[in-house]
PDB file of N, CA and C in Angstrom:
ATOM      1  N   UNK A   1      64.326 135.652 100.789  1.00 60.00           N
ATOM      2  CA  UNK A   1      64.225 134.207 100.744  1.00 60.00           C
ATOM      3  C   UNK A   1      64.694 133.753  99.356  1.00 60.00           C
ATOM      4  N   UNK A   2      65.579 132.765  99.343  1.00 68.00           N
ATOM      5  CA  UNK A   2      66.096 132.273  98.067  1.00 68.00           C
ATOM      6  C   UNK A   2      65.150 131.238  97.482  1.00 68.00           C
ATOM      7  N   UNK A   3      65.400 130.849  96.258  1.00 64.00           N
ATOM      8  CA  UNK A   3      64.574 129.848  95.572  1.00 64.00           C
ATOM      9  C   UNK A   3      64.615 128.524  96.311  1.00 64.00           C
ATOM     10  N   UNK A   4      65.795 128.154  96.802  1.00 76.00           N
ATOM     11  CA  UNK A   4      65.938 126.894  97.527  1.00 76.00           C
ATOM     12  C   UNK A   4      65.120 126.898  98.812  1.00 76.00           C
ATOM     13  N   UNK A   5      65.156 127.979  99.571  1.00 78.00           N
ATOM     14  CA  UNK A   5      64.382 128.086 100.810  1.00 78.00           C
ATOM     15  C   UNK A   5      62.887 128.004 100.522  1.00 78.00           C
ATOM     16  N   UNK A   6      62.453 128.589  99.435  1.00 82.00           N
ATOM     17  CA  UNK A   6      61.043 128.515  99.055  1.00 82.00           C
ATOM     18  C   UNK A   6      60.610 127.090  98.733  1.00 82.00           C
ATOM     19  N   UNK A   7      61.506 126.335  98.112  1.00 88.00           N
ATOM     20  CA  UNK A   7      61.187 124.942  97.808  1.00 88.00           C
ATOM     21  C   UNK A   7      61.098 124.111  99.079  1.00 88.00           C
ATOM     22  N   UNK A   8      61.972 124.389 100.035  1.00 88.00           N
ATOM     23  CA  UNK A   8      61.955 123.661 101.308  1.00 88.00           C
ATOM     24  C   UNK A   8      60.662 123.949 102.061  1.00 88.00           C
ATOM     25  N   UNK A   9      60.273 125.221 102.106  1.00 88.00           N
ATOM     26  CA  UNK A   9      59.033 125.600 102.795  1.00 88.00           C
ATOM     27  C   UNK A   9      57.833 124.936 102.118  1.00 88.00           C
ATOM     28  N   UNK A  10      57.803 124.961 100.797  1.00 91.00           N
ATOM     29  CA  UNK A  10      56.699 124.335 100.060  1.00 91.00           C
ATOM     30  C   UNK A  10      56.653 122.830 100.335  1.00 91.00           C
ATOM     31  N   UNK A  11      57.805 122.173 100.357  1.00 92.00           N
ATOM     32  CA  UNK A  11      57.875 120.736 100.630  1.00 92.00           C
ATOM     33  C   UNK A  11      57.354 120.431 102.034  1.00 92.00           C
ATOM     34  N   UNK A  12      57.788 121.224 103.022  1.00 92.00           N
ATOM     35  CA  UNK A  12      57.351 120.988 104.401  1.00 92.00           C
ATOM     36  C   UNK A  12      55.848 121.190 104.557  1.00 92.00           C
ATOM     37  N   UNK A  13      55.311 122.251 103.974  1.00 93.00           N
ATOM     38  CA  UNK A  13      53.869 122.489 104.066  1.00 93.00           C
ATOM     39  C   UNK A  13      53.076 121.356 103.402  1.00 93.00           C
ATOM     40  N   UNK A  14      53.528 120.908 102.245  1.00 95.00           N
ATOM     41  CA  UNK A  14      52.856 119.806 101.555  1.00 95.00           C
ATOM     42  C   UNK A  14      52.925 118.523 102.380  1.00 95.00           C
ATOM     43  N   UNK A  15      54.058 118.260 102.982  1.00 95.00           N
ATOM     44  CA  UNK A  15      54.228 117.062 103.804  1.00 95.00           C
ATOM     45  C   UNK A  15      53.317 117.104 105.026  1.00 95.00           C
ATOM     46  N   UNK A  16      53.278 118.236 105.715  1.00 95.00           N
ATOM     47  CA  UNK A  16      52.410 118.363 106.884  1.00 95.00           C
ATOM     48  C   UNK A  16      50.940 118.215 106.497  1.00 95.00           C
ATOM     49  N   UNK A  17      50.550 118.767 105.369  1.00 95.00           N
ATOM     50  CA  UNK A  17      49.169 118.626 104.913  1.00 95.00           C
ATOM     51  C   UNK A  17      48.845 117.169 104.620  1.00 95.00           C
ATOM     52  N   UNK A  18      49.755 116.455 103.980  1.00 95.00           N
ATOM     53  CA  UNK A  18      49.527 115.037 103.661  1.00 95.00           C
ATOM     54  C   UNK A  18      49.410 114.207 104.938  1.00 95.00           C
ATOM     55  N   UNK A  19      50.269 114.462 105.915  1.00 96.00           N
ATOM     56  CA  UNK A  19      50.211 113.739 107.189  1.00 96.00           C
ATOM     57  C   UNK A  19      48.912 114.059 107.915  1.00 96.00           C
ATOM     58  N   UNK A  20      48.515 115.317 107.935  1.00 95.00           N
ATOM     59  CA  UNK A  20      47.251 115.706 108.560  1.00 95.00           C
ATOM     60  C   UNK A  20      46.075 114.998 107.893  1.00 95.00           C
ATOM     61  N   UNK A  21      46.093 114.930 106.574  1.00 95.00           N
ATOM     62  CA  UNK A  21      45.017 114.276 105.830  1.00 95.00           C
ATOM     63  C   UNK A  21      44.935 112.791 106.165  1.00 95.00           C
ATOM     64  N   UNK A  22      46.069 112.114 106.248  1.00 95.00           N
ATOM     65  CA  UNK A  22      46.085 110.692 106.601  1.00 95.00           C
ATOM     66  C   UNK A  22      45.541 110.457 108.008  1.00 95.00           C
ATOM     67  N   UNK A  23      45.937 111.300 108.955  1.00 94.00           N
ATOM     68  CA  UNK A  23      45.446 111.166 110.327  1.00 94.00           C
ATOM     69  C   UNK A  23      43.941 111.417 110.383  1.00 94.00           C
ATOM     70  N   UNK A  24      43.456 112.404 109.635  1.00 92.00           N
ATOM     71  CA  UNK A  24      42.019 112.706 109.618  1.00 92.00           C
ATOM     72  C   UNK A  24      41.225 111.538 109.039  1.00 92.00           C
ATOM     73  N   UNK A  25      41.701 110.942 107.963  1.00 89.00           N
ATOM     74  CA  UNK A  25      41.000 109.793 107.361  1.00 89.00           C
ATOM     75  C   UNK A  25      41.000 108.620 108.338  1.00 89.00           C
ATOM     76  N   UNK A  26      42.127 108.345 108.981  1.00 86.00           N
ATOM     77  CA  UNK A  26      42.203 107.265 109.972  1.00 86.00           C
ATOM     78  C   UNK A  26      41.209 107.510 111.112  1.00 86.00           C
ATOM     79  N   UNK A  27      41.153 108.739 111.604  1.00 85.00           N
ATOM     80  CA  UNK A  27      40.223 109.088 112.684  1.00 85.00           C
ATOM     81  C   UNK A  27      38.770 108.869 112.248  1.00 85.00           C
ATOM     82  N   UNK A  28      38.419 109.325 111.048  1.00 82.00           N
ATOM     83  CA  UNK A  28      37.044 109.175 110.573  1.00 82.00           C
ATOM     84  C   UNK A  28      36.653 107.712 110.385  1.00 82.00           C
ATOM     85  N   UNK A  29      37.568 106.917 109.865  1.00 76.00           N
ATOM     86  CA  UNK A  29      37.267 105.491 109.686  1.00 76.00           C
ATOM     87  C   UNK A  29      37.014 104.833 111.030  1.00 76.00           C
ATOM     88  N   UNK A  30      37.828 105.143 112.032  1.00 75.00           N
ATOM     89  CA  UNK A  30      37.636 104.546 113.357  1.00 75.00           C
ATOM     90  C   UNK A  30      36.418 105.105 114.074  1.00 75.00           C
ATOM     91  N   UNK A  31      36.140 106.384 113.915  1.00 75.00           N
ATOM     92  CA  UNK A  31      35.006 106.992 114.616  1.00 75.00           C
ATOM     93  C   UNK A  31      33.675 106.486 114.093  1.00 75.00           C
ATOM     94  N   UNK A  32      33.540 106.370 112.783  1.00 70.00           N
ATOM     95  CA  UNK A  32      32.273 105.979 112.199  1.00 70.00           C
ATOM     96  C   UNK A  32      32.219 104.508 111.832  1.00 70.00           C
ATOM     97  N   UNK A  33      33.242 103.739 112.208  1.00 63.00           N
ATOM     98  CA  UNK A  33      33.280 102.296 111.985  1.00 63.00           C
ATOM     99  C   UNK A  33      32.931 101.903 110.555  1.00 63.00           C
ATOM    100  N   UNK A  34      33.566 102.546 109.596  1.00 59.00           N
ATOM    101  CA  UNK A  34      33.363 102.158 108.213  1.00 59.00           C
ATOM    102  C   UNK A  34      33.828 100.726 108.049  1.00 59.00           C
ATOM    103  N   UNK A  35      33.058  99.924 107.295  1.00 57.00           N
ATOM    104  CA  UNK A  35      33.426  98.539 107.087  1.00 57.00           C
ATOM    105  C   UNK A  35      34.480  98.447 106.000  1.00 57.00           C
ATOM    106  N   UNK A  36      35.643  97.956 106.360  1.00 54.00           N
ATOM    107  CA  UNK A  36      36.693  97.703 105.395  1.00 54.00           C
ATOM    108  C   UNK A  36      36.944  96.198 105.389  1.00 54.00           C
ATOM    109  N   UNK A  37      36.711  95.532 104.254  1.00 55.00           N
ATOM    110  CA  UNK A  37      36.925  94.080 104.234  1.00 55.00           C
ATOM    111  C   UNK A  37      38.387  93.755 104.511  1.00 55.00           C
ATOM    112  N   UNK A  38      38.591  92.732 105.282  1.00 58.00           N
ATOM    113  CA  UNK A  38      39.940  92.297 105.605  1.00 58.00           C
ATOM    114  C   UNK A  38      40.135  90.891 105.075  1.00 58.00           C
ATOM    115  N   UNK A  39      41.326  90.582 104.707  1.00 59.00           N
ATOM    116  CA  UNK A  39      41.635  89.258 104.189  1.00 59.00           C
ATOM    117  C   UNK A  39      41.332  88.209 105.247  1.00 59.00           C
ATOM    118  N   UNK A  40      40.651  87.151 104.841  1.00 55.00           N
ATOM    119  CA  UNK A  40      40.360  86.067 105.756  1.00 55.00           C
ATOM    120  C   UNK A  40      39.113  86.265 106.590  1.00 55.00           C
ATOM    121  N   UNK A  41      38.450  87.376 106.475  1.00 65.00           N
ATOM    122  CA  UNK A  41      37.237  87.619 107.245  1.00 65.00           C
ATOM    123  C   UNK A  41      36.022  87.483 106.336  1.00 65.00           C
ATOM    124  N   UNK A  42      35.076  86.640 106.742  1.00 72.00           N
ATOM    125  CA  UNK A  42      33.860  86.447 105.974  1.00 72.00           C
ATOM    126  C   UNK A  42      32.737  86.103 106.927  1.00 72.00           C
ATOM    127  N   UNK A  43      31.547  86.494 106.555  1.00 75.00           N
ATOM    128  CA  UNK A  43      30.390  86.173 107.390  1.00 75.00           C
ATOM    129  C   UNK A  43      29.890  84.759 107.135  1.00 75.00           C
ATOM    130  N   UNK A  44      30.138  84.211 105.959  1.00 82.00           N
ATOM    131  CA  UNK A  44      29.544  82.929 105.578  1.00 82.00           C
ATOM    132  C   UNK A  44      30.560  81.810 105.387  1.00 82.00           C
ATOM    133  N   UNK A  45      31.807  82.139 105.197  1.00 86.00           N
ATOM    134  CA  UNK A  45      32.841  81.137 104.950  1.00 86.00           C
ATOM    135  C   UNK A  45      33.895  81.258 106.031  1.00 86.00           C
ATOM    136  N   UNK A  46      34.222  80.119 106.676  1.00 87.00           N
ATOM    137  CA  UNK A  46      35.239  80.114 107.726  1.00 87.00           C
ATOM    138  C   UNK A  46      36.289  79.070 107.383  1.00 87.00           C
ATOM    139  N   UNK A  47      37.540  79.471 107.437  1.00 87.00           N
ATOM    140  CA  UNK A  47      38.647  78.543 107.285  1.00 87.00           C
ATOM    141  C   UNK A  47      38.951  78.009 108.672  1.00 87.00           C
ATOM    142  N   UNK A  48      38.621  76.734 108.908  1.00 89.00           N
ATOM    143  CA  UNK A  48      38.769  76.165 110.243  1.00 89.00           C
ATOM    144  C   UNK A  48      40.192  75.702 110.513  1.00 89.00           C
ATOM    145  N   UNK A  49      40.818  75.065 109.498  1.00 91.00           N
ATOM    146  CA  UNK A  49      42.160  74.558 109.720  1.00 91.00           C
ATOM    147  C   UNK A  49      42.838  74.273 108.385  1.00 91.00           C
ATOM    148  N   UNK A  50      44.144  74.460 108.357  1.00 91.00           N
ATOM    149  CA  UNK A  50      44.958  74.105 107.192  1.00 91.00           C
ATOM    150  C   UNK A  50      46.090  73.225 107.677  1.00 91.00           C
ATOM    151  N   UNK A  51      46.289  72.099 106.986  1.00 92.00           N
ATOM    152  CA  UNK A  51      47.329  71.151 107.362  1.00 92.00           C
ATOM    153  C   UNK A  51      48.269  70.925 106.186  1.00 92.00           C
ATOM    154  N   UNK A  52      49.540  71.282 106.334  1.00 91.00           N
ATOM    155  CA  UNK A  52      50.483  70.990 105.253  1.00 91.00           C
ATOM    156  C   UNK A  52      50.766  69.490 105.227  1.00 91.00           C
ATOM    157  N   UNK A  53      50.612  68.876 104.063  1.00 91.00           N
ATOM    158  CA  UNK A  53      50.809  67.432 103.922  1.00 91.00           C
ATOM    159  C   UNK A  53      52.145  67.137 103.264  1.00 91.00           C
ATOM    160  N   UNK A  54      52.530  67.962 102.333  1.00 88.00           N
ATOM    161  CA  UNK A  54      53.800  67.797 101.638  1.00 88.00           C
ATOM    162  C   UNK A  54      54.241  69.136 101.091  1.00 88.00           C
ATOM    163  N   UNK A  55      55.285  69.089 100.273  1.00 88.00           N
ATOM    164  CA  UNK A  55      55.759  70.340  99.669  1.00 88.00           C
ATOM    165  C   UNK A  55      54.702  70.856  98.704  1.00 88.00           C
ATOM    166  N   UNK A  56      54.179  72.043  98.958  1.00 88.00           N
ATOM    167  CA  UNK A  56      53.144  72.678  98.128  1.00 88.00           C
ATOM    168  C   UNK A  56      51.863  71.850  98.044  1.00 88.00           C
ATOM    169  N   UNK A  57      51.538  71.068  99.080  1.00 93.00           N
ATOM    170  CA  UNK A  57      50.294  70.290  99.108  1.00 93.00           C
ATOM    171  C   UNK A  57      49.686  70.421 100.495  1.00 93.00           C
ATOM    172  N   UNK A  58      48.410  70.850 100.546  1.00 93.00           N
ATOM    173  CA  UNK A  58      47.753  71.135 101.818  1.00 93.00           C
ATOM    174  C   UNK A  58      46.348  70.546 101.849  1.00 93.00           C
ATOM    175  N   UNK A  59      45.879  70.256 103.049  1.00 94.00           N
ATOM    176  CA  UNK A  59      44.478  69.936 103.291  1.00 94.00           C
ATOM    177  C   UNK A  59      43.873  71.094 104.066  1.00 94.00           C
ATOM    178  N   UNK A  60      42.656  71.454 103.713  1.00 93.00           N
ATOM    179  CA  UNK A  60      41.982  72.552 104.398  1.00 93.00           C
ATOM    180  C   UNK A  60      40.572  72.133 104.773  1.00 93.00           C
ATOM    181  N   UNK A  61      40.157  72.473 105.979  1.00 93.00           N
ATOM    182  CA  UNK A  61      38.789  72.245 106.429  1.00 93.00           C
ATOM    183  C   UNK A  61      38.093  73.597 106.441  1.00 93.00           C
ATOM    184  N   UNK A  62      37.048  73.716 105.625  1.00 92.00           N
ATOM    185  CA  UNK A  62      36.354  74.982 105.428  1.00 92.00           C
ATOM    186  C   UNK A  62      34.887  74.796 105.784  1.00 92.00           C
ATOM    187  N   UNK A  63      34.322  75.764 106.516  1.00 91.00           N
ATOM    188  CA  UNK A  63      32.892  75.719 106.851  1.00 91.00           C
ATOM    189  C   UNK A  63      32.166  76.750 105.996  1.00 91.00           C
ATOM    190  N   UNK A  64      31.176  76.268 105.257  1.00 89.00           N
ATOM    191  CA  UNK A  64      30.345  77.125 104.405  1.00 89.00           C
ATOM    192  C   UNK A  64      28.899  76.874 104.808  1.00 89.00           C
ATOM    193  N   UNK A  65      28.303  77.851 105.482  1.00 84.00           N
ATOM    194  CA  UNK A  65      26.931  77.661 105.958  1.00 84.00           C
ATOM    195  C   UNK A  65      26.871  76.506 106.942  1.00 84.00           C
ATOM    196  N   UNK A  66      26.081  75.484 106.611  1.00 86.00           N
ATOM    197  CA  UNK A  66      25.951  74.308 107.482  1.00 86.00           C
ATOM    198  C   UNK A  66      26.785  73.134 106.989  1.00 86.00           C
ATOM    199  N   UNK A  67      27.661  73.364 106.049  1.00 91.00           N
ATOM    200  CA  UNK A  67      28.495  72.302 105.499  1.00 91.00           C
ATOM    201  C   UNK A  67      29.956  72.549 105.841  1.00 91.00           C
ATOM    202  N   UNK A  68      30.680  71.456 106.007  1.00 94.00           N
ATOM    203  CA  UNK A  68      32.132  71.514 106.132  1.00 94.00           C
ATOM    204  C   UNK A  68      32.723  70.783 104.946  1.00 94.00           C
ATOM    205  N   UNK A  69      33.725  71.389 104.347  1.00 95.00           N
ATOM    206  CA  UNK A  69      34.357  70.826 103.164  1.00 95.00           C
ATOM    207  C   UNK A  69      35.819  70.536 103.468  1.00 95.00           C
ATOM    208  N   UNK A  70      36.256  69.313 103.114  1.00 95.00           N
ATOM    209  CA  UNK A  70      37.660  68.969 103.203  1.00 95.00           C
ATOM    210  C   UNK A  70      38.230  69.131 101.804  1.00 95.00           C
ATOM    211  N   UNK A  71      39.154  70.072 101.658  1.00 95.00           N
ATOM    212  CA  UNK A  71      39.732  70.396 100.363  1.00 95.00           C
ATOM    213  C   UNK A  71      41.211  70.049 100.347  1.00 95.00           C
ATOM    214  N   UNK A  72      41.670  69.573  99.197  1.00 95.00           N
ATOM    215  CA  UNK A  72      43.100  69.380  98.967  1.00 95.00           C
ATOM    216  C   UNK A  72      43.506  70.430  97.952  1.00 95.00           C
ATOM    217  N   UNK A  73      44.599  71.133  98.221  1.00 91.00           N
ATOM    218  CA  UNK A  73      45.013  72.144  97.254  1.00 91.00           C
ATOM    219  C   UNK A  73      46.526  72.241  97.144  1.00 91.00           C
ATOM    220  N   UNK A  74      46.927  72.636  95.939  1.00 90.00           N
ATOM    221  CA  UNK A  74      48.322  72.919  95.632  1.00 90.00           C
ATOM    222  C   UNK A  74      48.363  74.346  95.102  1.00 90.00           C
ATOM    223  N   UNK A  75      49.498  74.742  94.566  1.00 88.00           N
ATOM    224  CA  UNK A  75      49.604  76.084  94.009  1.00 88.00           C
ATOM    225  C   UNK A  75      48.742  76.259  92.768  1.00 88.00           C
ATOM    226  N   UNK A  76      48.399  75.148  92.095  1.00 92.00           N
ATOM    227  CA  UNK A  76      47.691  75.268  90.823  1.00 92.00           C
ATOM    228  C   UNK A  76      46.314  74.616  90.796  1.00 92.00           C
ATOM    229  N   UNK A  77      45.890  73.942  91.873  1.00 93.00           N
ATOM    230  CA  UNK A  77      44.578  73.275  91.818  1.00 93.00           C
ATOM    231  C   UNK A  77      43.963  73.139  93.202  1.00 93.00           C
ATOM    232  N   UNK A  78      42.635  72.974  93.195  1.00 93.00           N
ATOM    233  CA  UNK A  78      41.867  72.735  94.412  1.00 93.00           C
ATOM    234  C   UNK A  78      40.895  71.605  94.115  1.00 93.00           C
ATOM    235  N   UNK A  79      40.830  70.599  95.009  1.00 95.00           N
ATOM    236  CA  UNK A  79      39.913  69.468  94.808  1.00 95.00           C
ATOM    237  C   UNK A  79      39.124  69.226  96.082  1.00 95.00           C
ATOM    238  N   UNK A  80      37.844  68.923  95.910  1.00 94.00           N
ATOM    239  CA  UNK A  80      36.977  68.581  97.029  1.00 94.00           C
ATOM    240  C   UNK A  80      37.212  67.113  97.372  1.00 94.00           C
ATOM    241  N   UNK A  81      37.581  66.840  98.612  1.00 95.00           N
ATOM    242  CA  UNK A  81      37.815  65.468  99.064  1.00 95.00           C
ATOM    243  C   UNK A  81      36.545  64.894  99.676  1.00 95.00           C
ATOM    244  N   UNK A  82      35.920  65.643 100.579  1.00 95.00           N
ATOM    245  CA  UNK A  82      34.729  65.149 101.265  1.00 95.00           C
ATOM    246  C   UNK A  82      33.908  66.330 101.765  1.00 95.00           C
ATOM    247  N   UNK A  83      32.597  66.142 101.819  1.00 94.00           N
ATOM    248  CA  UNK A  83      31.673  67.148 102.328  1.00 94.00           C
ATOM    249  C   UNK A  83      30.974  66.584 103.552  1.00 94.00           C
ATOM    250  N   UNK A  84      30.952  67.353 104.628  1.00 90.00           N
ATOM    251  CA  UNK A  84      30.321  66.940 105.881  1.00 90.00           C
ATOM    252  C   UNK A  84      29.178  67.881 106.199  1.00 90.00           C
ATOM    253  N   UNK A  85      28.115  67.367 106.796  1.00 86.00           N
ATOM    254  CA  UNK A  85      27.040  68.202 107.327  1.00 86.00           C
ATOM    255  C   UNK A  85      27.349  68.506 108.787  1.00 86.00           C
ATOM    256  N   UNK A  86      27.201  69.750 109.183  1.00 77.00           N
ATOM    257  CA  UNK A  86      27.450  70.141 110.567  1.00 77.00           C
ATOM    258  C   UNK A  86      26.199  69.831 111.368  1.00 77.00           C
ATOM    259  N   UNK A  87      26.384  69.059 112.435  1.00 73.00           N
ATOM    260  CA  UNK A  87      25.256  68.723 113.326  1.00 73.00           C
ATOM    261  C   UNK A  87      25.067  69.831 114.341  1.00 73.00           C
ATOM    262  N   UNK A  88      23.888  69.929 114.969  1.00 65.00           N
ATOM    263  CA  UNK A  88      23.640  70.929 115.996  1.00 65.00           C
ATOM    264  C   UNK A  88      24.641  70.754 117.137  1.00 65.00           C
ATOM    265  N   UNK A  89      25.249  71.857 117.541  1.00 60.00           N
ATOM    266  CA  UNK A  89      26.217  71.831 118.631  1.00 60.00           C
ATOM    267  C   UNK A  89      27.597  71.377 118.203  1.00 60.00           C
ATOM    268  N   UNK A  90      27.797  71.064 116.906  1.00 61.00           N
ATOM    269  CA  UNK A  90      29.078  70.571 116.407  1.00 61.00           C
ATOM    270  C   UNK A  90      29.937  71.688 115.859  1.00 61.00           C
ATOM    271  N   UNK A  91      29.369  72.892 115.693  1.00 56.00           N
ATOM    272  CA  UNK A  91      30.106  74.010 115.121  1.00 56.00           C
ATOM    273  C   UNK A  91      31.089  74.574 116.119  1.00 56.00           C
ATOM    274  N   UNK A  92      32.224  75.128 115.610  1.00 57.00           N
ATOM    275  CA  UNK A  92      33.241  75.723 116.483  1.00 57.00           C
ATOM    276  C   UNK A  92      32.884  77.104 116.963  1.00 57.00           C
ATOM    277  N   UNK A  93      31.901  77.757 116.345  1.00 50.00           N
ATOM    278  CA  UNK A  93      31.589  79.140 116.717  1.00 50.00           C
ATOM    279  C   UNK A  93      30.579  79.224 117.813  1.00 50.00           C
TER     280      UNK A  93
END
């Protein structure tokens, strides 16, 4: 076996081990339902709607607990426009 063949064999074994390791980690995460936070997912804060108003200017309706907040935001700032109380049966969830 030449030096080049040895490098190829070493590369292939390392690659197969890395792929096996990735598959094993994926399997374990799915089997044991490890909690991995995902963007946009929260137990207490819900983004109900976003409305583009102009170039780089948006309105957002956000639910935090029993309150709904109407926010105006741009790339550099966020301002509270109005705060609403959620009435019983008025929630989207």
